[in-house]
Amino acid sequence: MCLSATILNSRQAIHFCRKDKWVQQTLKAIKMIKEKKLLLYSSVGTPNWELVTALASLNEIKLKLIIPIQNDNKWDSTKKNIEHQFSLNSNLTEFIPLFYNGKNQFKEIMSKRDALIVEQADILIPVSIRSQGHKEIWKFS
């Protein structure tokens, strides 16, 4: 059985660059995950998750991708779009839908997604966690 990991970053600015400390540390975490041949949990929908997903694709890391989706009728096209957008290798990627109803559940489903990823990963790699951030599930004692 393959050990799994996830990289934890609080929400980040939409525009970022390689010089940003959190990006540099995320790159180091990806390198370690690849070297140790860990399975990586990630998602899409926010810059912090999409950077991890893109780096997993570029580094050919085995990936479990949690995808929040409002309408189960669009699952196949959504999955295909994400696979294309991130140049994901279907042999390395498992797509996991996280269905929700209505736009009023969006914030709730994003928190649920984060909690699911944290629960499923064997190893948590905290990179950029704001002490006053809303990621209550990421608090470490």
PDB file of C-alpha atoms in Angstrom:
ATOM      1  CA  MET A   1       0.000   0.000   0.000  1.00  0.00           C
ATOM      2  CA  CYS A   2       1.280   3.438  -0.961  1.00  0.00           C
ATOM      3  CA  LEU A   3       1.478   6.138   1.697  1.00  0.00           C
ATOM      4  CA  SER A   4      -0.339   9.348   0.830  1.00  0.00           C
ATOM      5  CA  ALA A   5       0.314  13.010   1.547  1.00  0.00           C
ATOM      6  CA  THR A   6      -1.172  16.427   1.040  1.00  0.00           C
ATOM      7  CA  ILE A   7       0.348  19.888   1.021  1.00  0.00           C
ATOM      8  CA  LEU A   8      -1.498  22.397   3.186  1.00  0.00           C
ATOM      9  CA  ASN A   9      -1.593  26.029   2.102  1.00  0.00           C
ATOM     10  CA  SER A  10      -4.058  28.607   3.359  1.00  0.00           C
ATOM     11  CA  ARG A  11      -5.825  30.637   0.682  1.00  0.00           C
ATOM     12  CA  GLN A  12      -3.361  32.631  -1.387  1.00  0.00           C
ATOM     13  CA  ALA A  13      -3.563  35.589  -3.754  1.00  0.00           C
ATOM     14  CA  ILE A  14      -4.885  34.842  -7.232  1.00  0.00           C
ATOM     15  CA  HIS A  15      -1.661  36.207  -8.725  1.00  0.00           C
ATOM     16  CA  PHE A  16       1.556  34.695  -7.397  1.00  0.00           C
ATOM     17  CA  CYS A  17       5.032  33.869  -8.662  1.00  0.00           C
ATOM     18  CA  ARG A  18       7.890  31.465  -8.067  1.00  0.00           C
ATOM     19  CA  LYS A  19       9.600  34.004  -5.778  1.00  0.00           C
ATOM     20  CA  ASP A  20       6.748  33.784  -3.249  1.00  0.00           C
ATOM     21  CA  LYS A  21       7.886  31.876  -0.182  1.00  0.00           C
ATOM     22  CA  TRP A  22       4.822  29.597  -0.163  1.00  0.00           C
ATOM     23  CA  VAL A  23       5.435  28.655  -3.807  1.00  0.00           C
ATOM     24  CA  GLN A  24       9.106  27.845  -3.102  1.00  0.00           C
ATOM     25  CA  GLN A  25       8.140  25.679  -0.134  1.00  0.00           C
ATOM     26  CA  THR A  26       5.390  23.960  -2.138  1.00  0.00           C
ATOM     27  CA  LEU A  27       7.980  23.106  -4.810  1.00  0.00           C
ATOM     28  CA  LYS A  28      10.222  21.578  -2.120  1.00  0.00           C
ATOM     29  CA  ALA A  29       7.305  19.554  -0.762  1.00  0.00           C
ATOM     30  CA  ILE A  30       6.476  18.266  -4.259  1.00  0.00           C
ATOM     31  CA  LYS A  31      10.102  17.213  -4.739  1.00  0.00           C
ATOM     32  CA  MET A  32      10.007  15.277  -1.467  1.00  0.00           C
ATOM     33  CA  ILE A  33       6.690  13.614  -2.370  1.00  0.00           C
ATOM     34  CA  LYS A  34       8.116  12.518  -5.715  1.00  0.00           C
ATOM     35  CA  GLU A  35      11.358  11.220  -4.159  1.00  0.00           C
ATOM     36  CA  LYS A  36       9.430   9.181  -1.571  1.00  0.00           C
ATOM     37  CA  LYS A  37       6.929   7.984  -4.214  1.00  0.00           C
ATOM     38  CA  LEU A  38       3.938   9.106  -2.170  1.00  0.00           C
ATOM     39  CA  LEU A  39       0.410   9.374  -3.492  1.00  0.00           C
ATOM     40  CA  LEU A  40      -0.747  13.005  -3.365  1.00  0.00           C
ATOM     41  CA  TYR A  41      -4.209  14.320  -2.480  1.00  0.00           C
ATOM     42  CA  SER A  42      -5.159  17.623  -4.078  1.00  0.00           C
ATOM     43  CA  SER A  43      -8.070  19.536  -5.579  1.00  0.00           C
ATOM     44  CA  VAL A  44      -9.008  22.401  -7.898  1.00  0.00           C
ATOM     45  CA  GLY A  45     -10.924  25.648  -7.576  1.00  0.00           C
ATOM     46  CA  THR A  46      -8.454  27.799  -5.621  1.00  0.00           C
ATOM     47  CA  PRO A  47      -4.868  28.862  -6.427  1.00  0.00           C
ATOM     48  CA  ASN A  48      -3.380  26.970  -3.481  1.00  0.00           C
ATOM     49  CA  TRP A  49      -4.857  23.639  -4.642  1.00  0.00           C
ATOM     50  CA  GLU A  50      -4.389  24.269  -8.355  1.00  0.00           C
ATOM     51  CA  LEU A  51      -0.656  24.923  -7.935  1.00  0.00           C
ATOM     52  CA  VAL A  52      -0.283  21.570  -6.156  1.00  0.00           C
ATOM     53  CA  THR A  53      -2.323  19.817  -8.860  1.00  0.00           C
ATOM     54  CA  ALA A  54      -0.301  21.401 -11.686  1.00  0.00           C
ATOM     55  CA  LEU A  55       2.994  20.492 -10.006  1.00  0.00           C
ATOM     56  CA  ALA A  56       1.812  16.916  -9.476  1.00  0.00           C
ATOM     57  CA  SER A  57       1.068  16.674 -13.184  1.00  0.00           C
ATOM     58  CA  LEU A  58       4.434  18.157 -14.207  1.00  0.00           C
ATOM     59  CA  ASN A  59       6.264  15.783 -11.849  1.00  0.00           C
ATOM     60  CA  GLU A  60       4.200  12.716 -12.769  1.00  0.00           C
ATOM     61  CA  ILE A  61       3.085  12.090  -9.208  1.00  0.00           C
ATOM     62  CA  LYS A  62       0.262   9.656  -8.479  1.00  0.00           C
ATOM     63  CA  LEU A  63      -2.717  11.841  -7.605  1.00  0.00           C
ATOM     64  CA  LYS A  64      -6.121  11.553  -5.969  1.00  0.00           C
ATOM     65  CA  LEU A  65      -8.000  14.641  -7.039  1.00  0.00           C
ATOM     66  CA  ILE A  66     -11.058  15.714  -5.044  1.00  0.00           C
ATOM     67  CA  ILE A  67     -13.364  17.719  -7.296  1.00  0.00           C
ATOM     68  CA  PRO A  68     -16.248  19.739  -5.841  1.00  0.00           C
ATOM     69  CA  ILE A  69     -19.048  19.649  -8.385  1.00  0.00           C
ATOM     70  CA  GLN A  70     -22.553  21.036  -8.241  1.00  0.00           C
ATOM     71  CA  ASN A  71     -24.255  18.927 -10.863  1.00  0.00           C
ATOM     72  CA  ASP A  72     -23.608  15.191 -11.192  1.00  0.00           C
ATOM     73  CA  ASN A  73     -24.948  15.321 -14.761  1.00  0.00           C
ATOM     74  CA  LYS A  74     -21.785  17.212 -15.771  1.00  0.00           C
ATOM     75  CA  TRP A  75     -19.280  14.939 -14.032  1.00  0.00           C
ATOM     76  CA  ASP A  76     -17.784  13.397 -17.194  1.00  0.00           C
ATOM     77  CA  SER A  77     -17.290  16.727 -18.967  1.00  0.00           C
ATOM     78  CA  THR A  78     -15.928  18.380 -15.813  1.00  0.00           C
ATOM     79  CA  LYS A  79     -13.474  15.535 -15.270  1.00  0.00           C
ATOM     80  CA  LYS A  80     -12.367  15.635 -18.918  1.00  0.00           C
ATOM     81  CA  ASN A  81     -11.929  19.425 -18.780  1.00  0.00           C
ATOM     82  CA  ILE A  82      -9.775  19.262 -15.628  1.00  0.00           C
ATOM     83  CA  GLU A  83      -7.736  16.395 -17.055  1.00  0.00           C
ATOM     84  CA  HIS A  84      -7.043  18.485 -20.171  1.00  0.00           C
ATOM     85  CA  GLN A  85      -6.479  21.787 -18.327  1.00  0.00           C
ATOM     86  CA  PHE A  86      -3.809  20.294 -16.041  1.00  0.00           C
ATOM     87  CA  SER A  87      -2.417  17.768 -18.574  1.00  0.00           C
ATOM     88  CA  LEU A  88      -3.138  14.993 -16.099  1.00  0.00           C
ATOM     89  CA  ASN A  89      -2.082  11.442 -16.844  1.00  0.00           C
ATOM     90  CA  SER A  90      -5.198   9.283 -16.479  1.00  0.00           C
ATOM     91  CA  ASN A  91      -2.990   6.352 -15.390  1.00  0.00           C
ATOM     92  CA  LEU A  92      -1.687   8.404 -12.454  1.00  0.00           C
ATOM     93  CA  THR A  93      -4.868  10.276 -11.521  1.00  0.00           C
ATOM     94  CA  GLU A  94      -7.972   9.150  -9.677  1.00  0.00           C
ATOM     95  CA  PHE A  95     -10.808  11.671  -9.911  1.00  0.00           C
ATOM     96  CA  ILE A  96     -13.093  11.776  -6.877  1.00  0.00           C
ATOM     97  CA  PRO A  97     -16.310  13.821  -7.120  1.00  0.00           C
ATOM     98  CA  LEU A  98     -17.623  15.741  -4.129  1.00  0.00           C
ATOM     99  CA  PHE A  99     -21.197  16.604  -5.052  1.00  0.00           C
ATOM    100  CA  TYR A 100     -23.169  19.497  -3.591  1.00  0.00           C
ATOM    101  CA  ASN A 101     -26.509  21.209  -4.238  1.00  0.00           C
ATOM    102  CA  GLY A 102     -26.814  24.898  -4.965  1.00  0.00           C
ATOM    103  CA  LYS A 103     -24.497  27.878  -4.761  1.00  0.00           C
ATOM    104  CA  ASN A 104     -25.450  28.511  -1.128  1.00  0.00           C
ATOM    105  CA  GLN A 105     -23.479  25.356  -0.208  1.00  0.00           C
ATOM    106  CA  PHE A 106     -20.264  26.465  -1.945  1.00  0.00           C
ATOM    107  CA  LYS A 107     -18.349  27.621   1.170  1.00  0.00           C
ATOM    108  CA  GLU A 108     -19.534  24.595   3.105  1.00  0.00           C
ATOM    109  CA  ILE A 109     -18.424  22.167   0.382  1.00  0.00           C
ATOM    110  CA  MET A 110     -14.975  23.802   0.162  1.00  0.00           C
ATOM    111  CA  SER A 111     -14.489  23.241   3.899  1.00  0.00           C
ATOM    112  CA  LYS A 112     -15.786  19.695   3.513  1.00  0.00           C
ATOM    113  CA  ARG A 113     -13.331  19.121   0.651  1.00  0.00           C
ATOM    114  CA  ASP A 114     -10.412  20.343   2.762  1.00  0.00           C
ATOM    115  CA  ALA A 115     -11.491  18.178   5.702  1.00  0.00           C
ATOM    116  CA  LEU A 116     -11.814  15.120   3.453  1.00  0.00           C
ATOM    117  CA  ILE A 117      -8.316  15.625   2.048  1.00  0.00           C
ATOM    118  CA  VAL A 118      -6.818  16.067   5.526  1.00  0.00           C
ATOM    119  CA  GLU A 119      -8.644  12.950   6.787  1.00  0.00           C
ATOM    120  CA  GLN A 120      -7.541  10.786   3.856  1.00  0.00           C
ATOM    121  CA  ALA A 121      -3.845  11.744   3.696  1.00  0.00           C
ATOM    122  CA  ASP A 122      -1.396   9.773   5.821  1.00  0.00           C
ATOM    123  CA  ILE A 123       1.094  12.646   5.875  1.00  0.00           C
ATOM    124  CA  LEU A 124       0.206  16.344   6.224  1.00  0.00           C
ATOM    125  CA  ILE A 125       2.779  18.824   4.962  1.00  0.00           C
ATOM    126  CA  PRO A 126       1.925  22.298   6.303  1.00  0.00           C
ATOM    127  CA  VAL A 127       3.586  24.886   4.054  1.00  0.00           C
ATOM    128  CA  SER A 128       1.713  28.148   4.518  1.00  0.00           C
ATOM    129  CA  ILE A 129      -0.869  28.205   7.290  1.00  0.00           C
ATOM    130  CA  ARG A 130      -2.169  31.563   8.517  1.00  0.00           C
ATOM    131  CA  SER A 131      -2.779  31.573  12.259  1.00  0.00           C
ATOM    132  CA  GLN A 132      -5.931  33.661  11.778  1.00  0.00           C
ATOM    133  CA  GLY A 133      -7.076  31.807   8.668  1.00  0.00           C
ATOM    134  CA  HIS A 134     -10.420  30.015   8.373  1.00  0.00           C
ATOM    135  CA  LYS A 135      -8.847  26.556   8.012  1.00  0.00           C
ATOM    136  CA  GLU A 136      -9.808  25.382  11.493  1.00  0.00           C
ATOM    137  CA  ILE A 137      -9.187  21.788  10.470  1.00  0.00           C
ATOM    138  CA  TRP A 138      -5.537  22.606   9.819  1.00  0.00           C
ATOM    139  CA  LYS A 139      -4.705  23.712  13.354  1.00  0.00           C
ATOM    140  CA  PHE A 140      -1.762  21.832  14.752  1.00  0.00           C
ATOM    141  CA  SER A 141      -0.998  21.538  18.463  1.00  0.00           C
TER     142      SER A 141
END
